[in-house]
Short mmCIF file of C-alpha atoms in Angstrom, two decimals:
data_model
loop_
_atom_site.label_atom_id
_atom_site.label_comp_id
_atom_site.label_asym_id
_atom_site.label_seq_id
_atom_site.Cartn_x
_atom_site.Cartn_y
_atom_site.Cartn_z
CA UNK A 1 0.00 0.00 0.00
CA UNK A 2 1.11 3.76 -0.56
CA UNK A 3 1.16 4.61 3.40
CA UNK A 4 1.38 8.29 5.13
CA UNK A 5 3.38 8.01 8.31
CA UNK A 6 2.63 10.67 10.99
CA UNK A 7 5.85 11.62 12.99
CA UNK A 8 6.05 13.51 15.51
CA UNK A 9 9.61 13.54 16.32
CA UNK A 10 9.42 10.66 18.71
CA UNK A 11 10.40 7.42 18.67
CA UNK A 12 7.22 5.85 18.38
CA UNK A 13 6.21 7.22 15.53
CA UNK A 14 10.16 6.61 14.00
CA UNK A 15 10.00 2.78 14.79
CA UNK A 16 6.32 2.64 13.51
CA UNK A 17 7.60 4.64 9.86
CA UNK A 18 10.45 2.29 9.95
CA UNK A 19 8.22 -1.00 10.37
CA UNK A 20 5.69 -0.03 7.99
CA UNK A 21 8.86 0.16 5.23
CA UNK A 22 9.70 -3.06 6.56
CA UNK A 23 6.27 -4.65 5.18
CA UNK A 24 6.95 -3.39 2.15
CA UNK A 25 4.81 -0.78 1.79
CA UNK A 26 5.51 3.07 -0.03
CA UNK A 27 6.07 5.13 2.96
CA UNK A 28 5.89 9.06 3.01
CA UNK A 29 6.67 11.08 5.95
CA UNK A 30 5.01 14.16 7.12
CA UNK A 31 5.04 15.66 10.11
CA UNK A 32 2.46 17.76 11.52
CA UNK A 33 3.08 21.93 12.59
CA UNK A 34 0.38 22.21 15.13
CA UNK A 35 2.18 25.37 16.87
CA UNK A 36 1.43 28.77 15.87
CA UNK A 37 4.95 29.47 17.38
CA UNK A 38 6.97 27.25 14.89
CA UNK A 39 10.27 28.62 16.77
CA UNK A 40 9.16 27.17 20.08
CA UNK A 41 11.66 24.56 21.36
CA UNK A 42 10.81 21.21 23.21
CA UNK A 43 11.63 21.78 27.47
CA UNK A 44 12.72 18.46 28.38
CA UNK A 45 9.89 15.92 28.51
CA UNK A 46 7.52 18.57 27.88
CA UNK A 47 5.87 19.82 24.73
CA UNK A 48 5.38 18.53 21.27
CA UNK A 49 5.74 19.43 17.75
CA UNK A 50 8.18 21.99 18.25
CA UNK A 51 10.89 22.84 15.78
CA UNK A 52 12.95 20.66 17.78
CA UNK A 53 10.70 17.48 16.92
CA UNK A 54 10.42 18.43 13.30
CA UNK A 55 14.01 17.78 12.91
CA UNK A 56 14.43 14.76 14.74
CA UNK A 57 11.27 13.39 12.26
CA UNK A 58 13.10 14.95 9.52
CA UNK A 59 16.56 13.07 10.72
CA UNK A 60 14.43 9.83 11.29
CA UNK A 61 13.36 10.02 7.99
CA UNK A 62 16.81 10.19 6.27
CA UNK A 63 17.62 7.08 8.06
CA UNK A 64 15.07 5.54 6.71
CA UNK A 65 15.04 7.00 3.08
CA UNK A 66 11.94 8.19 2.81
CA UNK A 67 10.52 11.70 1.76
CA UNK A 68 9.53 13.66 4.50
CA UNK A 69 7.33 16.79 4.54
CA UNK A 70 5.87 19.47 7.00
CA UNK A 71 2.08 20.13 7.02
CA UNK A 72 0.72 23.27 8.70
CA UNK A 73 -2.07 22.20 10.77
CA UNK A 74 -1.80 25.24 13.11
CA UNK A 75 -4.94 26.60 12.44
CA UNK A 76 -7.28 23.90 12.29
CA UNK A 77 -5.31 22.43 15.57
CA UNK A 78 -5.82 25.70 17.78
CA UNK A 79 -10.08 25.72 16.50
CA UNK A 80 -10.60 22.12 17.25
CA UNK A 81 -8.66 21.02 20.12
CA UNK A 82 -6.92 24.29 21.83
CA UNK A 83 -10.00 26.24 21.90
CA UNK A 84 -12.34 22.91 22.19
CA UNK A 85 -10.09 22.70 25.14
CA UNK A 86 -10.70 25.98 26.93
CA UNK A 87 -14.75 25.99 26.39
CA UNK A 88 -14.85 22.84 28.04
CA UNK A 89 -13.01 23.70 31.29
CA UNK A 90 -15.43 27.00 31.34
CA UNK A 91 -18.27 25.17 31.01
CA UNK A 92 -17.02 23.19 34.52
CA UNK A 93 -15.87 19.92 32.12
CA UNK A 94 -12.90 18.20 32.12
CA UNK A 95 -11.99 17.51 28.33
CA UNK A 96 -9.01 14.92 26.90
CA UNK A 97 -6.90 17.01 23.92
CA UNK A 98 -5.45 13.77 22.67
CA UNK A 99 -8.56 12.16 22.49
CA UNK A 100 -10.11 15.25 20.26
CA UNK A 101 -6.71 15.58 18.68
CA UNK A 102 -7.08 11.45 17.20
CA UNK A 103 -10.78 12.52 16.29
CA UNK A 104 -10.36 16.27 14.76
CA UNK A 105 -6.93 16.12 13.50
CA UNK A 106 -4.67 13.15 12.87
CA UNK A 107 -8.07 10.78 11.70
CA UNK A 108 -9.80 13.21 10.36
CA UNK A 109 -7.52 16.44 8.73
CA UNK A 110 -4.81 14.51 8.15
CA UNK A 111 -6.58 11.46 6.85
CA UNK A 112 -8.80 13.20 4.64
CA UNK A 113 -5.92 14.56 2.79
CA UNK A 114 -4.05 11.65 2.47
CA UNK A 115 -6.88 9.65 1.18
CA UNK A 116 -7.20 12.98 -1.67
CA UNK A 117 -3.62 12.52 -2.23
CA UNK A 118 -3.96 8.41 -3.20
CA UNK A 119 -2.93 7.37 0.31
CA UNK A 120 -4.58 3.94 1.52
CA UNK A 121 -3.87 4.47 5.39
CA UNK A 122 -2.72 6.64 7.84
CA UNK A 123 0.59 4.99 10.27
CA UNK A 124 0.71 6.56 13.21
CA UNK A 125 3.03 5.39 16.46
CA UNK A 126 -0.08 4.95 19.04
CA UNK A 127 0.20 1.75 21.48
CA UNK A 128 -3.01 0.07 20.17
CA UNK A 129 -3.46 -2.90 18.28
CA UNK A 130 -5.71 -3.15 15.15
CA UNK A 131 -6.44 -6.23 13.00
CA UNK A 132 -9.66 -6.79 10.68
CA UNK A 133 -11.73 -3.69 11.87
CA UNK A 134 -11.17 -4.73 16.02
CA UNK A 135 -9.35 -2.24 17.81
CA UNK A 136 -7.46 -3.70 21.13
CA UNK A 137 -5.53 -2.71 23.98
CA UNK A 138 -1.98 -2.49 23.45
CA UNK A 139 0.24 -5.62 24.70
CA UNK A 140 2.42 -3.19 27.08
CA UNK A 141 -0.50 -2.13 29.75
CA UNK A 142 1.64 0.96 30.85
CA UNK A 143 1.74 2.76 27.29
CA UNK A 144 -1.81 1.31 26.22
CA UNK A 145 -3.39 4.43 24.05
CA UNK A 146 -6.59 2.77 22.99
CA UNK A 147 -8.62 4.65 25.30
CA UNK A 148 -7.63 7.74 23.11
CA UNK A 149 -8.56 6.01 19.84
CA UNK A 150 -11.67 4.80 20.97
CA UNK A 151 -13.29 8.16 19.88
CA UNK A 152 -12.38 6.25 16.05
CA UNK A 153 -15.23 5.77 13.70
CA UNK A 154 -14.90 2.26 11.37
CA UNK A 155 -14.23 4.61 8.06
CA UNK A 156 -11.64 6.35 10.20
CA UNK A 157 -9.71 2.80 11.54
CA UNK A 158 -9.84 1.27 7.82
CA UNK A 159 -7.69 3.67 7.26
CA UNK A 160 -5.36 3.27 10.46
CA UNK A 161 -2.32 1.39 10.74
CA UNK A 162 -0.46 0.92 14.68
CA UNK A 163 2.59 -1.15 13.74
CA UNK A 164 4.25 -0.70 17.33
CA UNK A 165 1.01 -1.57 19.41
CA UNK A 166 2.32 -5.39 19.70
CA UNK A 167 5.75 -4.83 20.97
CA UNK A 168 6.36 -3.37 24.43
CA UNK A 169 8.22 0.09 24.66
CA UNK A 170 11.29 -1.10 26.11
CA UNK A 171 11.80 -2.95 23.23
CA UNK A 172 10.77 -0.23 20.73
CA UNK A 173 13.64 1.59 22.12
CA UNK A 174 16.06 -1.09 21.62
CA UNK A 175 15.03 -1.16 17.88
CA UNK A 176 15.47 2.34 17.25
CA UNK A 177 19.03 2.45 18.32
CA UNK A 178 19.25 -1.12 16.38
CA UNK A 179 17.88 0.92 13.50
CA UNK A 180 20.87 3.98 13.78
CA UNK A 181 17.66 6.40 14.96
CA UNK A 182 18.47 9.38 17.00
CA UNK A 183 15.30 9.53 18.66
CA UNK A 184 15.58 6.31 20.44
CA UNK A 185 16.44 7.37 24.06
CA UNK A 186 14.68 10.55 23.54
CA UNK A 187 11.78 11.59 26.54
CA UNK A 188 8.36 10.76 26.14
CA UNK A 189 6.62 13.41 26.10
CA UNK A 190 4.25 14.32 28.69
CA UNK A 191 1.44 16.87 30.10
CA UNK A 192 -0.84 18.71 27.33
CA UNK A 193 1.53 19.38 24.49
CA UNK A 194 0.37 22.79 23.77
CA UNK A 195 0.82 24.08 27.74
CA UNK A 196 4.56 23.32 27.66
CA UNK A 197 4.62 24.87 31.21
CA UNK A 198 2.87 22.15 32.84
CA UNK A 199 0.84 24.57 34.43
CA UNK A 200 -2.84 24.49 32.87
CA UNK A 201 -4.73 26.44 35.47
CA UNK A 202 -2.66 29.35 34.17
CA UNK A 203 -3.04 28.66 30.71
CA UNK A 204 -6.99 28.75 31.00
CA UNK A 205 -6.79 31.90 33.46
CA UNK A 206 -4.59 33.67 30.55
CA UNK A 207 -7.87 32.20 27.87
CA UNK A 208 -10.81 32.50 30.54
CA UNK A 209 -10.35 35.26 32.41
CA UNK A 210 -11.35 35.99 36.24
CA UNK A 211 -14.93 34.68 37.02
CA UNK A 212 -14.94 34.46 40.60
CA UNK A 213 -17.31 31.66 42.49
CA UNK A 214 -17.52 29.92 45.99
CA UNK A 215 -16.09 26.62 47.08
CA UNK A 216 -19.23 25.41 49.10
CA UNK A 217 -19.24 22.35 51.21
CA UNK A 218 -22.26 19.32 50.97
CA UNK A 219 -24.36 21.66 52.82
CA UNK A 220 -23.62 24.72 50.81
CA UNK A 221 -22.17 26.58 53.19
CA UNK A 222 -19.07 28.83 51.90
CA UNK A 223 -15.99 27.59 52.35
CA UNK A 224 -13.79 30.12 49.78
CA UNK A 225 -13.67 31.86 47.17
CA UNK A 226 -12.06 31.21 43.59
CA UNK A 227 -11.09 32.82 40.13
CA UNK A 228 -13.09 30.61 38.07
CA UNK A 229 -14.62 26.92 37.96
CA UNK A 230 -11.51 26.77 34.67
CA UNK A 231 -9.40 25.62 37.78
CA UNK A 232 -10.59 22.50 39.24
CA UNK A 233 -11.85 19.05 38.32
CA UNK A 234 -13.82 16.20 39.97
CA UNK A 235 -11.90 14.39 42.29
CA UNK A 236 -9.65 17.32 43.13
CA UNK A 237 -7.96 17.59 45.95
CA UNK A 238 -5.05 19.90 46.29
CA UNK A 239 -5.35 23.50 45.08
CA UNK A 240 -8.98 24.22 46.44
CA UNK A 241 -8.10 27.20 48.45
CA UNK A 242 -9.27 25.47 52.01
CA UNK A 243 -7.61 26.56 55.06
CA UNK A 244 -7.20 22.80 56.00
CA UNK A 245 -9.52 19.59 56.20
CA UNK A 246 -12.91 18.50 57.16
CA UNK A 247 -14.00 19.05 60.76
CA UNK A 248 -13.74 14.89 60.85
CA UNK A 249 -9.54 15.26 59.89
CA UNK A 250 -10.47 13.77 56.20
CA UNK A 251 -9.32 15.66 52.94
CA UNK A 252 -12.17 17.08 50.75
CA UNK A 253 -12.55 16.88 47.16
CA UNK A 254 -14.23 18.48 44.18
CA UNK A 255 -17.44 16.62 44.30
CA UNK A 256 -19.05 19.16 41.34
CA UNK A 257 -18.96 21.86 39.43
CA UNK A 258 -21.79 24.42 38.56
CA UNK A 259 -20.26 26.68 35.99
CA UNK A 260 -23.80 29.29 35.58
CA UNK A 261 -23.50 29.73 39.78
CA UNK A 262 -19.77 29.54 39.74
CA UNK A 263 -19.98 27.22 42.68
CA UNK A 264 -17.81 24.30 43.65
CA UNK A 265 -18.92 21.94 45.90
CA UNK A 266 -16.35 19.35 47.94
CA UNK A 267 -16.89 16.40 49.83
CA UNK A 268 -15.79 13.46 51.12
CA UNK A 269 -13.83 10.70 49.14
CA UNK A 270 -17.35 8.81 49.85
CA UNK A 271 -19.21 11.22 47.48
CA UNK A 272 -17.03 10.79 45.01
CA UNK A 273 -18.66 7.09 44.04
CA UNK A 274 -20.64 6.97 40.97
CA UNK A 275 -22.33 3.72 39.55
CA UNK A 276 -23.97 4.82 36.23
CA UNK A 277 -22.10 6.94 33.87
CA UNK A 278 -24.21 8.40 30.52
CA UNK A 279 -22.74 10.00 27.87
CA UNK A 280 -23.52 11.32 24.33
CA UNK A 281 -21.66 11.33 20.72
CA UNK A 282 -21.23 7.80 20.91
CA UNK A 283 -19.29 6.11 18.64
CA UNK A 284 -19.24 2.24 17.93
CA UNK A 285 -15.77 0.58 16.46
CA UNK A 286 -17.62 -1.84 14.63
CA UNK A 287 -19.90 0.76 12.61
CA UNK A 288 -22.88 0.25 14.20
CA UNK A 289 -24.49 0.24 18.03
CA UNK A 290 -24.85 -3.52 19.89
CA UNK A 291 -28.18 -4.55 20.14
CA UNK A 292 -29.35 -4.48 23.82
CA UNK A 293 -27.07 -4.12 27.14
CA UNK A 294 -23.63 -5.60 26.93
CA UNK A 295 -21.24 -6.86 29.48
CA UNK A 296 -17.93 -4.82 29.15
CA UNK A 297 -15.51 -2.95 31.35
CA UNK A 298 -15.63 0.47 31.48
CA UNK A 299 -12.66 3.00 31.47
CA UNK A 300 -12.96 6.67 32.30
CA UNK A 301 -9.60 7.98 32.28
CA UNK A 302 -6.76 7.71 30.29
CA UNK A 303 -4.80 5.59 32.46
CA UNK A 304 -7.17 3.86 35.20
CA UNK A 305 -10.27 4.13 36.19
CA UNK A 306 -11.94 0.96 34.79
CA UNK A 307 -14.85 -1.32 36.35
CA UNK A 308 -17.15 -4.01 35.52
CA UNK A 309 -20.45 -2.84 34.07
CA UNK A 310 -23.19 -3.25 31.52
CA UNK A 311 -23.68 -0.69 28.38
CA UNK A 312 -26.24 0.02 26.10
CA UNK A 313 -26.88 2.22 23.61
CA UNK A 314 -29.76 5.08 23.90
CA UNK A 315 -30.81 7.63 21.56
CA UNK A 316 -27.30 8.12 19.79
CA UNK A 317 -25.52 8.32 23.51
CA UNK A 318 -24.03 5.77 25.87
CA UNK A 319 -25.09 4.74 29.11
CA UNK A 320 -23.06 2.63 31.51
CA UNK A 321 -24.26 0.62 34.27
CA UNK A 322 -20.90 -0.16 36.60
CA UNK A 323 -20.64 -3.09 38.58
CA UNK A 324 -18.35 -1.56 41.13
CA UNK A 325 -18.50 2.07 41.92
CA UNK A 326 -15.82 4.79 40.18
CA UNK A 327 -14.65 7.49 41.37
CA UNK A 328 -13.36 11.17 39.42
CA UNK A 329 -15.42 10.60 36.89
CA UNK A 330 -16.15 14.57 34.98
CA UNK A 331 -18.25 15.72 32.40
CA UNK A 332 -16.54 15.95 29.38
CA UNK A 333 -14.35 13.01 29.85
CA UNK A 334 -14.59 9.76 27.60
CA UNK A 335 -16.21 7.05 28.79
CA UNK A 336 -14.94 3.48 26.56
CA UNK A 337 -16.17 0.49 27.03
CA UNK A 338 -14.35 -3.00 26.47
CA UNK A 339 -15.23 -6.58 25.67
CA UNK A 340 -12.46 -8.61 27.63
CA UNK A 341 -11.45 -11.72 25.54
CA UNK A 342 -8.58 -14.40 25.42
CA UNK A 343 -6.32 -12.16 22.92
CA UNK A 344 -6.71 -8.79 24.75
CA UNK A 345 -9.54 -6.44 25.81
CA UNK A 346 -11.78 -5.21 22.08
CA UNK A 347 -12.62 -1.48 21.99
CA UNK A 348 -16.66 -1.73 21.38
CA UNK A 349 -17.15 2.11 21.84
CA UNK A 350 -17.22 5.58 23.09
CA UNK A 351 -18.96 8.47 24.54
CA UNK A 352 -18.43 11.92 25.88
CA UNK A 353 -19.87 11.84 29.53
CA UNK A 354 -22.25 14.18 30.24
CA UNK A 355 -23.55 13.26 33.56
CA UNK A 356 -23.35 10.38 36.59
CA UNK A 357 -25.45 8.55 39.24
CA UNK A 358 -24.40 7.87 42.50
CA UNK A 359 -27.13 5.21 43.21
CA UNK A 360 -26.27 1.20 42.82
CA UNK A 361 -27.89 0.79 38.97
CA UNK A 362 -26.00 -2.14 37.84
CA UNK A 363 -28.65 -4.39 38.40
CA UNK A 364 -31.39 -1.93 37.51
CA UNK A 365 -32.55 -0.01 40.10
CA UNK A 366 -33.39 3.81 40.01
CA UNK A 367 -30.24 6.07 39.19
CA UNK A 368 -30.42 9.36 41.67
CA UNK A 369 -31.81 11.68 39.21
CA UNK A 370 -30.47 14.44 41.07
CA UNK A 371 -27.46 14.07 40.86
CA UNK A 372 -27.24 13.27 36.38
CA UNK A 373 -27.05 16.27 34.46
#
C-alpha cells in the first residue's frame, strides 16, 4: 500500500515509519506543525511538535530514506482542540486534547488529505493494536493508548495502521538504536503538548479570564472563594483554596462543578462514588451500536479508572451501568467500554460523559436523578 506516516519527532512514531517500510509498503513522511509558534523549542519531557521534533522526524526520515514533509495544521489544531479545550473547562468539564486531537486532526484532517492525495492508510506510532476492523488494547498495559482512539469511527480505523502496538516500549527503544535512529532514548513526552509549562490552570486563566465563584461544602455553606470553575476538576484535591480539612480530619474533594453559579462543591472521598455513567456522541468501532445491554468494562480515564459494568446504547448516547463504583469521573471526559477476551480487551465504543449517578444501577434499580445532568 502507498502509506502516510505521521511523525512527531518521537520514537514511536520513527519505529512505527520504519516497520511499515519493513512490510513493504511506499512510505511518506510528514510531520504535523500544530504550533502557531513554529520557533518554540521542546523543554525536556515537555511539549510537542516543536521545531525541535520536526528535525528529529526529519533526521528519522533520512535514516530511513523516505521523503519527509511538513504540514501546517496550526490553524485547524488551535479551533478544534486548543479552543475545544478551553470551552470545556469553562463550562465546569474536564476535556481529553489527545482524544479530540485522534478525532479532529490526525483521523480526520490529516486522513482526509491523504486519502485525496492516493494514500490507503494513515501509520501513526499509538500503542493500540488493530487487525480486521477490532481495535485492542496495546500488549504493554503501561503505554496502552486505545482509550484515546476509541473516539475512532470504522471509516476512520480502515484507514489506520499501529505497527508498534504489539511490541512493548522497552523494546521499541532497543530497535530504534538497532535501526541507527536518534530519537531512540529521547523523553516521552508528557502533560498537554500545547501548555509546555505544565501549568494548565494558568493557561486557562490567561484564555478565561477571572470569574470568581464559591467553594461550598455538601451543605452549601461557603468555604472560599475562587477565580473561576476553569481551575478544578472532579476528584480534586489539592489546590482548592481550604484553610485545612474537614472538621472529621479527612481531605475534601471536588465533588461538582456548577459553571452558571460559579460554585464548587467538595466532599468526602465517599461522594465521590458513581455507579452509572451516561454520555452522548457515541461512537461504535464496529460501525454500528450492539443490540441491547452488553457486558464490558468500562474505562474513564486515560490511564485507570476501569470497572465491571453493563452498556447500552440510547438515543445516539451511551449509558453505563458499573458493577463496582468509580470514582473522578467529569463531564466531558470519555467514557470506553471493552469486551475482555482471550487475545486482549476489544474497543466496542465511546462516549463523551455528560452526567453520573451515585445510586447502585448495575442491576437496575433507580439512578439518583439528582445528581445526572
Amino acid at each position: 500500500m502507498r502509506v502516510l506516516a505521521a511523525m512527531s519527532g518521537g520514537v514511536d512514531s520513527a519505529v512505527a515509519a520504519a516497520r511499515a517500510v519493513d512490510a513493504g509498503h511506499e512510505v511518506v513522511g510528514v510531520h504535523l506543525a500544530l504550533s502557531a509558534s513554529p520557533g518554540t523549542l521542546r523543554t525536556g519531557s515537555r511539549g510537542c511538535c516543536s521545531k525541535e521534533d520536526a528535525g528529529d522526524a526529519r533526521r528519522a526520515a533520512d535514516v530511513l530514506g523516505i521523503p519527509f514533509y511538513v504540514w501546517d495544521f496550526a490553524d485547524r489544531f488551535k479551533e478544534d482542540v486548543i479552543d475545544d479545550f478551553v470551552a470545556a473547562y469553562a463550562a465546569g468539564e474536564t476535556p481529553n486534547p489527545c482524544l479530540r486531537c485522534n478525532e479532529k486532526i490526525k483521523f480526520s484532517a490529516l486522513a482526509d488529505r491523504a486519502v485525496a492525495l492516493g494514500f490507503d492508510a494513515v501509520v501513526t506510532g499509538h500503542y493500540a493494536r488493530l487487525a480486521d476492523g477490532v481495535l485492542r488494547r496495546a500488549v504493554d498495559a503501561d503505554k496502552d493508548q486505545s482509550y484515546v482512539l476509541a473516539v475512532l469511527t470504522a471509516d476512520q480505523l480502515s484507514r489506520a495502521m499501529f505497527p508498534v502496538g504489539d511490541t512493548p516500549k522497552p523494546r521499541i527503544r532497543e530497535e530504534a538504536a538497532e535501526r541507527g535512529l536518534a530519537v531512540a532514548n529521547k523523553p516521552d513526552s508528557h502533560d498537554i503538548c500545547f501548555i509546555p509549562s505544565g501549568d494548565t490552570r494558568a493557561f486557562l486563566g490567561a484564555k478565561i479570564g477571572i470569574r470568581p465563584g464559591a467553594v461550598v461544602d455538601a451543605d452549601g455553606q461557603e468555604l472560599a472563594k475562587h477565580d473561576g470553575v476553569h481551575g478544578f476538576t472532579i476528584g480534586q484535591r489539592k489546590g482548592l483554596g481550604l484553610p485545612g480539612p474537614a472538621a472529621d480530619g479527612k481531605p475534601r474533594y471536588v465533588t461538582d462543578i456548577d459553571p452558571d453559579s460559579g460554585t464548587v462543591r467538595v466532599g468526602s472521598a465517599e461522594d465521590l462514588h458513581v455507579w452509572m455513567v451516561e454520555a452522548e456522541r457515541a461512537v461504535w468501532t464496529s460501525g454500528s451500536a450492539p443490540e441491547g445491554p452488553v457486558e464490558c468494562v468500562a474505562q474513564v480515564r486515560a490511564h485507570g479508572g476501569t470497572a465491571p459494568a453493563i452498556a447500552e446504547a440510547v438515543d445516539g448516547g451511551l449509558v453505563v451501568r458499573l458493577r463496582e463504583p468509580l470514582t473522578g469521573v467529569a463531564r466531558g471526559q470519555a467514557v470506553v467500554v471493552y469486551r475482555p477476551d482471550a487475545t486482549g480487551d476489544e474497543v466496542i465504543g465511546s462516549g463523551t460523559i455528560t452526567g453520573t449517578g451515585r445510586e447502585n444501577s448495575a442491576l437496575g434499580s433507580e439512578t439518583d436523578a439528582s445528581a445526572v445532568r
